[in-house]
Each structure stands twice: as C-alpha cells, then as structure tokens.
mmCIF file of C-alpha atoms and ligand atoms in Angstrom:
data_model
loop_
_atom_site.group_PDB
_atom_site.id
_atom_site.type_symbol
_atom_site.label_atom_id
_atom_site.label_comp_id
_atom_site.label_asym_id
_atom_site.label_seq_id
_atom_site.Cartn_x
_atom_site.Cartn_y
_atom_site.Cartn_z
ATOM 1 C CA MET A 1 -24.935 -33.183 -28.701
ATOM 2 C CA ARG A 2 -26.548 -33.653 -25.186
ATOM 3 C CA ARG A 3 -27.254 -30.203 -23.482
ATOM 4 C CA SER A 4 -25.075 -31.035 -20.504
ATOM 5 C CA THR A 5 -22.095 -31.934 -22.716
ATOM 6 C CA LEU A 6 -22.465 -28.681 -24.670
ATOM 7 C CA ALA A 7 -22.472 -26.860 -21.389
ATOM 8 C CA LEU A 8 -19.429 -28.500 -20.124
ATOM 9 C CA ILE A 9 -17.602 -27.900 -23.527
ATOM 10 C CA LEU A 10 -18.785 -24.052 -23.217
ATOM 11 C CA ALA A 11 -17.595 -23.761 -19.500
ATOM 12 C CA LEU A 12 -14.102 -25.398 -20.459
ATOM 13 C CA PHE A 13 -13.268 -23.457 -23.577
ATOM 14 C CA VAL A 14 -15.499 -20.488 -24.420
ATOM 15 C CA ALA A 15 -15.217 -18.763 -20.964
ATOM 16 C CA PRO A 16 -11.405 -18.686 -21.050
ATOM 17 C CA ALA A 17 -11.532 -17.897 -24.742
ATOM 18 C CA ALA A 18 -13.779 -14.853 -24.036
ATOM 19 C CA LEU A 19 -11.038 -13.788 -21.529
ATOM 20 C CA ALA A 20 -8.243 -14.099 -23.901
ATOM 21 C CA GLN A 21 -6.565 -11.163 -25.306
ATOM 22 C CA PRO A 22 -7.352 -10.033 -28.790
ATOM 23 C CA GLY A 23 -4.962 -11.414 -31.280
ATOM 24 C CA ALA A 24 -3.794 -14.383 -28.784
ATOM 25 C CA GLN A 25 -3.310 -17.737 -30.419
ATOM 26 C CA PRO A 26 -6.669 -19.715 -30.320
ATOM 27 C CA GLY A 27 -6.476 -22.100 -27.326
ATOM 28 C CA ALA A 28 -3.431 -20.128 -25.761
ATOM 29 C CA GLN A 29 -3.606 -19.910 -22.166
ATOM 30 C CA PRO A 30 -4.951 -16.237 -21.270
ATOM 31 C CA VAL A 31 -2.630 -14.234 -19.206
ATOM 32 C CA LEU A 32 -3.332 -11.628 -16.443
ATOM 33 C CA ASN A 33 -0.499 -8.957 -15.851
ATOM 34 C CA VAL A 34 -0.661 -7.854 -12.165
ATOM 35 C CA TYR A 35 1.374 -4.955 -11.121
ATOM 36 C CA ASN A 36 1.086 -4.676 -7.338
ATOM 37 C CA TRP A 37 2.802 -3.462 -4.098
ATOM 38 C CA ALA A 38 5.412 -5.868 -2.730
ATOM 39 C CA ASP A 39 4.159 -7.909 0.192
ATOM 40 C CA TYR A 40 0.621 -7.124 -0.634
ATOM 41 C CA ILE A 41 -1.212 -10.158 -1.343
ATOM 42 C CA ASP A 42 -1.496 -14.013 -0.186
ATOM 43 C CA PRO A 43 0.383 -16.128 -2.741
ATOM 44 C CA THR A 44 -2.409 -18.840 -2.279
ATOM 45 C CA VAL A 45 -4.983 -16.323 -3.715
ATOM 46 C CA VAL A 46 -2.980 -15.939 -6.955
ATOM 47 C CA GLN A 47 -2.751 -19.752 -7.135
ATOM 48 C CA ARG A 48 -6.646 -20.284 -6.501
ATOM 49 C CA PHE A 49 -7.521 -17.661 -9.076
ATOM 50 C CA GLN A 50 -5.393 -19.464 -11.741
ATOM 51 C CA GLN A 51 -6.907 -22.778 -10.814
ATOM 52 C CA GLU A 52 -10.404 -21.716 -11.028
ATOM 53 C CA THR A 53 -10.126 -19.616 -14.215
ATOM 54 C CA GLY A 54 -7.377 -21.045 -16.248
ATOM 55 C CA ILE A 55 -5.934 -17.585 -16.414
ATOM 56 C CA ARG A 56 -2.075 -17.437 -15.720
ATOM 57 C CA ILE A 57 -1.184 -14.480 -13.620
ATOM 58 C CA ARG A 58 2.036 -12.751 -14.372
ATOM 59 C CA TYR A 59 2.872 -10.774 -11.201
ATOM 60 C CA ASP A 60 5.305 -7.776 -10.808
ATOM 61 C CA VAL A 61 5.833 -5.668 -7.841
ATOM 62 C CA TYR A 62 6.884 -2.289 -6.958
ATOM 63 C CA ASP A 63 7.514 -0.464 -3.571
ATOM 64 C CA SER A 64 6.821 3.111 -4.168
ATOM 65 C CA LEU A 65 4.476 5.352 -5.917
ATOM 66 C CA GLU A 66 7.278 6.981 -7.730
ATOM 67 C CA THR A 67 8.191 3.541 -9.043
ATOM 68 C CA LEU A 68 4.713 2.743 -10.140
ATOM 69 C CA GLU A 69 4.195 6.379 -11.831
ATOM 70 C CA GLY A 70 7.611 6.185 -13.487
ATOM 71 C CA LYS A 71 6.573 2.840 -14.972
ATOM 72 C CA LEU A 72 3.241 3.978 -16.134
ATOM 73 C CA SER A 73 4.144 7.380 -17.420
ATOM 74 C CA ALA A 74 5.379 6.368 -21.001
ATOM 75 C CA GLY A 75 1.950 4.300 -21.471
ATOM 76 C CA ARG A 76 1.762 0.904 -22.784
ATOM 77 C CA SER A 77 2.897 -0.576 -19.608
ATOM 78 C CA GLY A 78 1.450 -3.977 -20.532
ATOM 79 C CA TYR A 79 -0.273 -4.357 -17.179
ATOM 80 C CA ASP A 80 -3.912 -5.234 -16.758
ATOM 81 C CA LEU A 81 -4.210 -4.602 -13.284
ATOM 82 C CA ILE A 82 -2.436 -1.894 -10.922
ATOM 83 C CA VAL A 83 -2.813 -0.754 -7.326
ATOM 84 C CA PRO A 84 -2.210 2.945 -7.309
ATOM 85 C CA THR A 85 -3.034 4.853 -3.935
ATOM 86 C CA SER A 86 -6.001 7.039 -4.262
ATOM 87 C CA GLU A 87 -4.214 10.182 -3.777
ATOM 88 C CA PRO A 88 -2.036 11.088 -5.544
ATOM 89 C CA SER A 89 -1.443 8.367 -8.121
ATOM 90 C CA PHE A 90 -4.934 7.154 -8.724
ATOM 91 C CA ALA A 91 -6.313 10.542 -8.802
ATOM 92 C CA ARG A 92 -3.756 11.610 -11.425
ATOM 93 C CA LEU A 93 -4.397 8.520 -13.694
ATOM 94 C CA VAL A 94 -8.193 9.291 -13.447
ATOM 95 C CA ARG A 95 -7.630 12.726 -14.561
ATOM 96 C CA ALA A 96 -5.312 11.760 -17.356
ATOM 97 C CA GLY A 97 -7.895 9.393 -18.927
ATOM 98 C CA ALA A 98 -5.330 6.583 -18.333
ATOM 99 C CA LEU A 99 -7.768 4.107 -16.650
ATOM 100 C CA LEU A 100 -10.502 2.112 -18.002
ATOM 101 C CA PRO A 101 -14.121 2.759 -16.617
ATOM 102 C CA LEU A 102 -14.863 -0.550 -14.756
ATOM 103 C CA ASP A 103 -17.782 -2.645 -16.052
ATOM 104 C CA ARG A 104 -19.709 -3.350 -12.836
ATOM 105 C CA ALA A 105 -21.810 -5.925 -14.727
ATOM 106 C CA ARG A 106 -18.527 -7.991 -14.785
ATOM 107 C CA ILE A 107 -17.932 -7.384 -10.766
ATOM 108 C CA PRO A 108 -20.947 -8.742 -9.025
ATOM 109 C CA ASN A 109 -18.977 -8.706 -5.850
ATOM 110 C CA TRP A 110 -18.752 -4.861 -6.048
ATOM 111 C CA ARG A 111 -21.889 -4.813 -3.712
ATOM 112 C CA ASN A 112 -19.436 -6.191 -1.074
ATOM 113 C CA LEU A 113 -17.568 -2.925 -0.963
ATOM 114 C CA ASP A 114 -18.075 -0.449 2.115
ATOM 115 C CA PRO A 115 -20.185 2.541 0.782
ATOM 116 C CA VAL A 116 -18.710 4.860 3.443
ATOM 117 C CA LEU A 117 -15.095 4.118 2.335
ATOM 118 C CA MET A 118 -15.965 3.975 -1.132
ATOM 119 C CA ASP A 119 -17.324 7.561 -0.734
ATOM 120 C CA ARG A 120 -14.162 8.972 0.569
ATOM 121 C CA VAL A 121 -12.322 7.977 -2.917
ATOM 122 C CA ALA A 122 -15.115 9.144 -5.096
ATOM 123 C CA THR A 123 -13.902 12.745 -4.127
ATOM 124 C CA VAL A 124 -11.039 11.849 -6.912
ATOM 125 C CA ASP A 125 -13.156 9.461 -9.005
ATOM 126 C CA PRO A 126 -16.724 10.614 -9.415
ATOM 127 C CA GLY A 127 -19.130 7.845 -9.165
ATOM 128 C CA ASN A 128 -16.241 5.236 -8.184
ATOM 129 C CA ALA A 129 -16.154 4.833 -11.926
ATOM 130 C CA HIS A 130 -12.432 3.690 -12.306
ATOM 131 C CA GLY A 131 -11.396 1.873 -8.933
ATOM 132 C CA ALA A 132 -12.310 -0.414 -5.979
ATOM 133 C CA ILE A 133 -10.537 0.003 -2.754
ATOM 134 C CA TYR A 134 -8.222 -2.990 -2.338
ATOM 135 C CA LEU A 135 -6.529 -2.427 0.905
ATOM 136 C CA TRP A 136 -5.806 0.687 3.154
ATOM 137 C CA GLY A 137 -3.620 1.772 5.990
ATOM 138 C CA THR A 138 -1.594 4.391 7.704
ATOM 139 C CA VAL A 139 2.069 5.753 7.597
ATOM 140 C CA GLY A 140 3.688 5.504 10.929
ATOM 141 C CA ILE A 141 6.629 4.314 13.015
ATOM 142 C CA GLY A 142 7.783 0.839 13.532
ATOM 143 C CA LEU A 143 9.751 0.275 16.741
ATOM 144 C CA ARG A 144 12.058 -2.578 17.645
ATOM 145 C CA LEU A 145 10.696 -2.671 21.392
ATOM 146 C CA ASP A 146 13.179 -5.075 22.955
ATOM 147 C CA ARG A 147 16.318 -2.968 21.729
ATOM 148 C CA LEU A 148 14.788 0.258 22.659
ATOM 149 C CA ARG A 149 14.273 -0.940 26.270
ATOM 150 C CA ALA A 150 17.806 -1.952 26.404
ATOM 151 C CA VAL A 151 19.271 1.138 24.846
ATOM 152 C CA ALA A 152 16.854 3.982 25.959
ATOM 153 C CA PRO A 153 14.860 2.690 28.976
ATOM 154 C CA ASP A 154 13.827 6.315 29.774
ATOM 155 C CA LEU A 155 11.836 6.417 26.359
ATOM 156 C CA ASP A 156 8.872 4.519 27.170
ATOM 157 C CA PRO A 157 6.527 4.003 24.344
ATOM 158 C CA ALA A 158 3.649 3.502 26.731
ATOM 159 C CA ALA A 159 4.253 6.805 28.532
ATOM 160 C CA PRO A 160 1.814 9.427 28.112
ATOM 161 C CA GLY A 161 2.840 12.279 25.661
ATOM 162 C CA PHE A 162 5.303 9.854 24.131
ATOM 163 C CA SER A 163 5.962 10.644 20.305
ATOM 164 C CA ALA A 164 7.633 7.921 18.338
ATOM 165 C CA LEU A 165 8.197 10.424 15.549
ATOM 166 C CA ASP A 166 10.223 12.405 17.745
ATOM 167 C CA LEU A 167 12.777 9.490 17.886
ATOM 168 C CA LEU A 168 13.475 9.897 14.495
ATOM 169 C CA LEU A 169 13.005 13.624 13.623
ATOM 170 C CA LYS A 170 14.497 15.274 16.958
ATOM 171 C CA PRO A 171 18.184 15.543 16.010
ATOM 172 C CA GLU A 172 19.235 14.896 19.678
ATOM 173 C CA LEU A 173 17.115 11.599 20.182
ATOM 174 C CA ALA A 174 18.053 10.501 16.625
ATOM 175 C CA ALA A 175 21.862 10.861 17.503
ATOM 176 C CA ARG A 176 21.188 8.927 20.694
ATOM 177 C CA LEU A 177 19.530 6.002 18.781
ATOM 178 C CA ALA A 178 21.519 6.018 15.658
ATOM 179 C CA ARG A 179 23.670 2.858 16.676
ATOM 180 C CA CYS A 180 20.454 1.168 17.171
ATOM 181 C CA GLY A 181 19.465 1.715 13.533
ATOM 182 C CA LEU A 182 17.070 4.360 12.007
ATOM 183 C CA ALA A 183 15.601 4.263 8.692
ATOM 184 C CA VAL A 184 13.001 6.354 6.584
ATOM 185 C CA MET A 185 11.307 4.534 3.294
ATOM 186 C CA ASP A 186 12.299 5.958 0.272
ATOM 187 C CA SER A 187 9.411 7.893 -0.907
ATOM 188 C CA ALA A 188 8.852 11.712 -1.015
ATOM 189 C CA THR A 189 5.037 11.130 -1.706
ATOM 190 C CA ASP A 190 4.531 8.991 1.330
ATOM 191 C CA VAL A 191 6.962 10.644 3.718
ATOM 192 C CA LEU A 192 6.762 14.204 3.339
ATOM 193 C CA PRO A 193 2.986 14.644 4.567
ATOM 194 C CA THR A 194 3.982 13.087 7.981
ATOM 195 C CA VAL A 195 7.185 15.408 8.312
ATOM 196 C CA LEU A 196 5.074 18.506 7.452
ATOM 197 C CA ARG A 197 2.414 17.591 9.895
ATOM 198 C CA TRP A 198 5.107 16.811 12.545
ATOM 199 C CA LEU A 199 6.305 20.317 11.835
ATOM 200 C CA GLY A 200 2.815 21.649 12.490
ATOM 201 C CA ARG A 201 2.176 22.500 8.687
ATOM 202 C CA SER A 202 -0.388 21.183 6.354
ATOM 203 C CA PRO A 203 0.555 17.908 4.939
ATOM 204 C CA ASP A 204 -0.328 19.128 1.575
ATOM 205 C CA SER A 205 1.618 22.330 1.915
ATOM 206 C CA THR A 206 2.975 23.905 -1.606
ATOM 207 C CA ASP A 207 4.522 26.698 0.332
ATOM 208 C CA PRO A 208 8.175 26.877 -0.393
ATOM 209 C CA ALA A 209 8.874 27.919 3.111
ATOM 210 C CA ASP A 210 7.146 24.719 4.418
ATOM 211 C CA LEU A 211 9.084 22.547 2.057
ATOM 212 C CA ARG A 212 12.235 24.252 3.135
ATOM 213 C CA ALA A 213 11.447 23.495 6.794
ATOM 214 C CA ALA A 214 10.634 19.850 5.963
ATOM 215 C CA GLU A 215 14.101 19.619 4.027
ATOM 216 C CA ALA A 216 15.844 21.149 7.003
ATOM 217 C CA ALA A 217 14.219 18.644 9.542
ATOM 218 C CA LEU A 218 15.250 15.690 7.275
ATOM 219 C CA LEU A 219 18.644 16.865 6.797
ATOM 220 C CA ALA A 220 19.309 17.444 10.383
ATOM 221 C CA VAL A 221 18.790 13.815 11.122
ATOM 222 C CA ARG A 222 20.135 12.496 7.722
ATOM 223 C CA PRO A 223 23.629 11.677 9.229
ATOM 224 C CA HIS A 224 21.796 9.506 11.817
ATOM 225 C CA LEU A 225 19.947 7.383 9.428
ATOM 226 C CA ARG A 226 21.246 3.803 8.588
ATOM 227 C CA ALA A 227 19.318 3.636 5.502
ATOM 228 C CA ILE A 228 16.754 5.195 3.123
ATOM 229 C CA PRO A 229 15.672 1.855 1.635
ATOM 230 C CA GLY A 230 12.653 1.140 -0.520
ATOM 231 C CA SER A 231 9.579 0.138 1.584
ATOM 232 C CA GLY A 232 10.035 -3.591 0.724
ATOM 233 C CA ALA A 233 13.717 -3.725 1.780
ATOM 234 C CA LEU A 234 12.784 -1.821 4.910
ATOM 235 C CA LEU A 235 10.307 -4.517 5.803
ATOM 236 C CA ASP A 236 13.145 -7.108 5.708
ATOM 237 C CA MET A 237 15.460 -4.906 7.591
ATOM 238 C CA LEU A 238 12.755 -4.412 10.388
ATOM 239 C CA ALA A 239 11.930 -8.194 10.351
ATOM 240 C CA THR A 240 15.714 -9.199 10.873
ATOM 241 C CA GLY A 241 16.082 -6.643 13.734
ATOM 242 C CA GLU A 242 18.522 -4.355 11.821
ATOM 243 C CA ILE A 243 16.316 -1.439 12.423
ATOM 244 C CA CYS A 244 15.042 0.126 15.659
ATOM 245 C CA VAL A 245 12.925 2.945 14.464
ATOM 246 C CA ALA A 246 11.543 3.315 10.920
ATOM 247 C CA LEU A 247 8.964 5.426 9.173
ATOM 248 C CA THR A 248 7.058 3.142 6.800
ATOM 249 C CA TYR A 249 3.638 1.618 6.147
ATOM 250 C CA SER A 250 1.466 0.211 8.975
ATOM 251 C CA GLY A 251 0.811 -3.287 7.754
ATOM 252 C CA ASP A 252 4.513 -3.549 6.656
ATOM 253 C CA VAL A 253 5.539 -3.156 10.259
ATOM 254 C CA ILE A 254 2.831 -5.558 11.452
ATOM 255 C CA GLN A 255 4.048 -8.144 8.974
ATOM 256 C CA ALA A 256 7.707 -7.729 9.984
ATOM 257 C CA ALA A 257 6.649 -8.203 13.605
ATOM 258 C CA ALA A 258 4.999 -11.430 12.747
ATOM 259 C CA ARG A 259 7.964 -12.679 10.586
ATOM 260 C CA ALA A 260 10.221 -11.716 13.635
ATOM 261 C CA ARG A 261 8.029 -13.519 16.074
ATOM 262 C CA ALA A 262 8.171 -16.530 13.826
ATOM 263 C CA ALA A 263 12.135 -16.447 13.604
ATOM 264 C CA GLY A 264 12.124 -16.683 17.371
ATOM 265 C CA ARG A 265 15.378 -14.666 17.959
ATOM 266 C CA GLY A 266 13.827 -12.151 20.434
ATOM 267 C CA VAL A 267 13.038 -9.418 17.850
ATOM 268 C CA GLU A 268 9.984 -7.572 19.140
ATOM 269 C CA LEU A 269 8.300 -4.954 16.978
ATOM 270 C CA GLY A 270 5.414 -2.639 17.443
ATOM 271 C CA TYR A 271 3.580 0.006 15.152
ATOM 272 C CA VAL A 272 2.754 3.345 16.416
ATOM 273 C CA PRO A 273 0.913 6.009 14.358
ATOM 274 C CA PRO A 274 2.150 9.595 14.638
ATOM 275 C CA ARG A 275 0.683 11.466 17.691
ATOM 276 C CA ALA A 276 -0.699 14.388 15.518
ATOM 277 C CA GLY A 277 -2.925 11.695 13.601
ATOM 278 C CA PRO A 278 -1.687 9.532 10.664
ATOM 279 C CA HIS A 279 -1.469 9.736 6.931
ATOM 280 C CA LEU A 280 -4.302 7.435 5.820
ATOM 281 C CA PHE A 281 -4.196 5.902 2.490
ATOM 282 C CA PHE A 282 -6.515 3.833 0.149
ATOM 283 C CA ASP A 283 -5.032 1.615 -2.450
ATOM 284 C CA MET A 284 -7.179 1.111 -5.503
ATOM 285 C CA LEU A 285 -7.722 -1.877 -7.784
ATOM 286 C CA ALA A 286 -7.838 -0.143 -11.318
ATOM 287 C CA ILE A 287 -7.325 -1.301 -15.086
ATOM 288 C CA PRO A 288 -5.060 0.820 -17.389
ATOM 289 C CA ALA A 289 -6.770 2.108 -20.540
ATOM 290 C CA ASP A 290 -4.382 0.196 -22.697
ATOM 291 C CA ALA A 291 -4.624 -3.019 -20.685
ATOM 292 C CA PRO A 292 -4.194 -6.084 -23.022
ATOM 293 C CA ASN A 293 -6.656 -8.149 -21.252
ATOM 294 C CA PRO A 294 -9.163 -6.039 -19.249
ATOM 295 C CA ALA A 295 -11.839 -9.120 -19.138
ATOM 296 C CA ALA A 296 -9.144 -10.939 -17.011
ATOM 297 C CA ALA A 297 -8.686 -7.887 -14.794
ATOM 298 C CA HIS A 298 -12.423 -7.667 -14.159
ATOM 299 C CA ALA A 299 -12.462 -11.313 -13.417
ATOM 300 C CA PHE A 300 -9.624 -10.885 -10.959
ATOM 301 C CA ILE A 301 -11.041 -7.927 -9.185
ATOM 302 C CA ASP A 302 -14.538 -9.645 -8.688
ATOM 303 C CA PHE A 303 -12.470 -12.590 -7.234
ATOM 304 C CA LEU A 304 -10.681 -10.353 -4.758
ATOM 305 C CA LEU A 305 -13.910 -8.731 -3.696
ATOM 306 C CA ARG A 306 -15.388 -12.055 -2.341
ATOM 307 C CA PRO A 307 -15.332 -11.973 1.414
ATOM 308 C CA GLU A 308 -13.470 -15.159 2.105
ATOM 309 C CA VAL A 309 -10.737 -14.121 -0.438
ATOM 310 C CA MET A 310 -10.266 -10.697 1.063
ATOM 311 C CA ALA A 311 -10.180 -12.191 4.548
ATOM 312 C CA GLY A 312 -7.433 -14.251 3.403
ATOM 313 C CA VAL A 313 -5.501 -11.383 1.991
ATOM 314 C CA THR A 314 -5.929 -9.289 5.224
ATOM 315 C CA SER A 315 -4.887 -12.232 7.392
ATOM 316 C CA HIS A 316 -1.848 -12.576 5.304
ATOM 317 C CA VAL A 317 -0.498 -9.104 4.687
ATOM 318 C CA ARG A 318 -1.984 -7.418 7.701
ATOM 319 C CA TYR A 319 -3.834 -4.476 6.046
ATOM 320 C CA PRO A 320 -7.453 -3.779 6.521
ATOM 321 C CA ASN A 321 -9.679 -4.035 3.406
ATOM 322 C CA ALA A 322 -12.998 -2.370 2.364
ATOM 323 C CA VAL A 323 -15.277 -5.516 2.543
ATOM 324 C CA PRO A 324 -16.998 -5.556 5.714
ATOM 325 C CA ALA A 325 -18.353 -8.998 5.332
ATOM 326 C CA SER A 326 -14.800 -10.313 5.313
ATOM 327 C CA ARG A 327 -13.970 -9.098 8.835
ATOM 328 C CA PRO A 328 -15.420 -11.901 10.852
ATOM 329 C CA LEU A 329 -13.401 -14.300 8.648
ATOM 330 C CA VAL A 330 -10.114 -12.606 9.219
ATOM 331 C CA ALA A 331 -7.813 -14.451 11.728
ATOM 332 C CA ALA A 332 -9.075 -13.316 15.262
ATOM 333 C CA ALA A 333 -5.480 -12.066 16.320
ATOM 334 C CA ILE A 334 -5.560 -9.611 13.254
ATOM 335 C CA ARG A 335 -9.145 -8.725 13.256
ATOM 336 C CA ASP A 336 -8.663 -7.515 17.017
ATOM 337 C CA ASP A 337 -5.396 -5.618 16.413
ATOM 338 C CA PRO A 338 -5.965 -2.057 16.673
ATOM 339 C CA SER A 339 -2.709 -1.314 14.809
ATOM 340 C CA VAL A 340 -4.237 -3.258 11.877
ATOM 341 C CA TYR A 341 -7.765 -1.882 12.045
ATOM 342 C CA PRO A 342 -7.330 1.659 13.631
ATOM 343 C CA PRO A 343 -10.129 2.430 16.383
ATOM 344 C CA ALA A 344 -12.467 5.260 15.443
ATOM 345 C CA ALA A 345 -10.484 7.767 17.505
ATOM 346 C CA ALA A 346 -7.350 7.142 15.397
ATOM 347 C CA LEU A 347 -9.402 7.447 12.224
ATOM 348 C CA ALA A 348 -10.921 10.636 13.103
ATOM 349 C CA ALA A 349 -7.422 12.118 13.738
ATOM 350 C CA ALA A 350 -6.288 10.633 10.365
ATOM 351 C CA TYR A 351 -5.893 12.740 7.135
ATOM 352 C CA VAL A 352 -5.693 11.773 3.423
ATOM 353 C CA PRO A 353 -2.998 13.910 1.783
ATOM 354 C CA GLY A 354 -4.309 15.663 -1.355
ATOM 355 C CA THR A 355 -2.613 15.563 -4.927
ATOM 356 C CA PRO A 356 0.102 18.268 -5.271
ATOM 357 C CA PRO A 357 0.016 20.089 -8.378
ATOM 358 C CA ALA A 358 2.908 19.521 -11.011
ATOM 359 C CA THR A 359 5.239 22.502 -9.745
ATOM 360 C CA ALA A 360 4.863 21.496 -5.974
ATOM 361 C CA GLU A 361 5.561 17.984 -7.027
ATOM 362 C CA ARG A 362 8.720 18.745 -8.867
ATOM 363 C CA ALA A 363 9.889 20.618 -5.684
ATOM 364 C CA ARG A 364 9.083 17.910 -3.615
ATOM 365 C CA ASN A 365 11.103 15.487 -5.628
ATOM 366 C CA ARG A 366 14.053 17.722 -5.797
ATOM 367 C CA LEU A 367 13.993 18.078 -1.976
ATOM 368 C CA TRP A 368 13.959 14.356 -1.873
ATOM 369 C CA SER A 369 16.790 13.890 -3.884
ATOM 370 C CA ARG A 370 18.857 16.357 -1.831
ATOM 371 C CA PHE A 371 17.811 14.366 1.276
ATOM 372 C CA ARG A 372 18.854 11.090 -0.144
ATOM 373 C CA ALA A 373 22.074 12.459 -1.132
ATOM 374 C CA GLY A 374 22.390 14.195 2.140
ATOM 375 C CA ARG A 375 23.015 17.843 0.986
HETATM 376 C C1 N2P B 401 2.728 -2.805 0.873
HETATM 377 C C2 N2P B 401 2.775 -1.563 0.949
HETATM 378 C C3 N2P B 401 1.540 -0.957 0.493
HETATM 379 C C4 N2P B 401 1.014 0.319 1.221
HETATM 380 N N1 N2P B 401 4.056 -3.489 1.228
HETATM 381 C C5 N2P B 401 1.271 1.480 0.566
HETATM 382 N N2 N2P B 401 0.084 2.180 0.006
#
C-alpha cells in the first residue's frame, strides 16, 4: 500500500475511531453530548465541527444554573461538555471532583486564551486545570426604550444619576411601569447578588438580615411583575416587545435588541449595567468526570478556541470571549459596542460573586421560592 493511501485511510477512519466512546460499535459515528446555555452558540459552528470531524453533536440547553446543577447532581448526566459559570457552579464541581482534568496536549489552541482573564477564574480552579473561559458578561437591565419614552418621558436613561434598577426595584416606579411590563429572570443565583448590591449590602452576604432585606425588596415589587420567566423565555419576551424593564444577562438583551431591529416593528431595546457596578460572570467549558466521550469534548474545546470560530460565536450571541486574537474578526458593530465589551471603568466597578456555603444556598433558594410564589 502506498504511504499516501495509508495516510488517507488513517485520517478517515483511525482519527474518528480514536474519538469514539469505549464500547461503541466499530464504525458507528462518534457522538458528542453538549449541554450549554440557550442562545449561546452560532449554529453554523456546530455544523462546521460536525463536518470537519465526523463527530455528531447532540445539543441540549438550559437557561439557569439551578437547572444545570439539578441535572448534574445525580451524576451520570451523559454529557461530555458543559458550560457552568465559574462561581458558584464550576467552583462547586471542581471541589467535588466532578470534572475531568483537561489534557492540554489535546487543546493546542489553549495558548489563545487571555492569561489575565484565566487568572481570574484560577481562584476557584488552581492552575486552570478543569476549564477554559468560553464567554463572559454581566447581569443588568434590559430597557424597551421606545415604550419608556412614551410612558414615562421624565425617566430619561441618559440623565445623570439615572438608575435603571430603580425602575424595577423601587415600588413607586415599578407600580408606574407595571402595565409596560416588568420581569426578573428566574434564578436566585444570578439575581440575588444584584439585589443585595442595590441595597448597599455585600452581594455574597450570608447574613440572614441581608437576605431578609433582599426578600422584602423583591416581594415589595412582586405584584408589579408581569413574569419571572427563565432567561431564555425572557429573551423572547424582550425581543417581541412584551417587556419594558427586565433584569437578565447582558448578551441576552443585546441579542433581543438585534432580533427586534430585524423584525422592524419599532421595538427598541437597550442594555444598562447597574449603577453600583455589575455582577460579572465567566462561563467555563468543562468536561464531567464521567463523560462518555472526553476525546470528542477536548476536540470541541480546541475547535471553539480558534480565533475565527470564537469570533463567529461572539458576533452571533453578543457575549465577549476570552480569545483576544478573535477580537479583530468580530463584526465591527459588536466589537465596538460598549454594552458587549464593557469599557475598563465599568469592568473596574464590576464584581464576581463568590460561592455561597450550603446553608446560605438553601436559605437563598427558599427565599426565591417565596418570591416566585409571591408570599
Ligand atoms: C445565555 C445566557 C448565558 C449567560 N443565554 C449566563 N451565564
């Protein structure tokens, strides 16, 4: 057999076979089970990976850390790649030994990661052994600007001292804007730090008095909320114009704004981070310790860390990434949008909430159930 023919055969068969899960039928197509946030990838990236590698991606989505952690808590989730936020979920998984140490030899594009950002998540993952930053962002306020101008012209988002969070959390303002549509995404983990900070308390507080204050603040505006939807549903509601003021993830508002513009029905949305400084999050690419196909997961992480692939993801979902070489390749309107890539001053004011201990976590979850129920 000629050497080039052998090389071709090896390339066609041996590489995919090497990625197949143990026990799979010889020749069966390898599968990669991905569990990621909703609205958090460019679908053409998935197609391209499948075409290049012959690995089929089975793709599931979640829209809160509570859902992700619930799914993983029993073990044997069947997923090969997950995208937990650095704190609290990724930190807990690292501590529990529930993640596979990554094999850097299989991720040559690791060198593309921003060392400064990776240092920030090394606090919960020494040596960055278990995860690479995928995308990051802030928690803040989505505003339907066209309706706000019509309903409350005195509340000008461009005015000095304007606090968008007041529209949602000050009962008299919430009451005024209720018919315009107010919403808070359904996640204790990703909402409480912002409420605590707005109250002037520590976003990480485990003090029962602080949690009672946060609960009282939320319950005071509860009657004025139109919905407490999952973040994915909230993105849709913003895009259709059903909601005027929402507390949710930065890129979700910016994606909704783009969809609304494309629909051309006059819905104009803007994203505003909280005045006191936003909650900053880093979402990590990680492999569960019991993943059926860790080789395929490594290959997908390496693929995502290519600058042009990452640029495509950011251009599509409007969240910044941690691959600096992707930045010049990101669509200019997104690259230069300060609500996508927060300017240095906004980043300096931002904070990354920590990981509450189990007792505080239970108290937060009970608080959240009462808020959802409205009592
Ligand atoms: C995607 C939301 C992901 C950001 N829709 C939350 N960490």
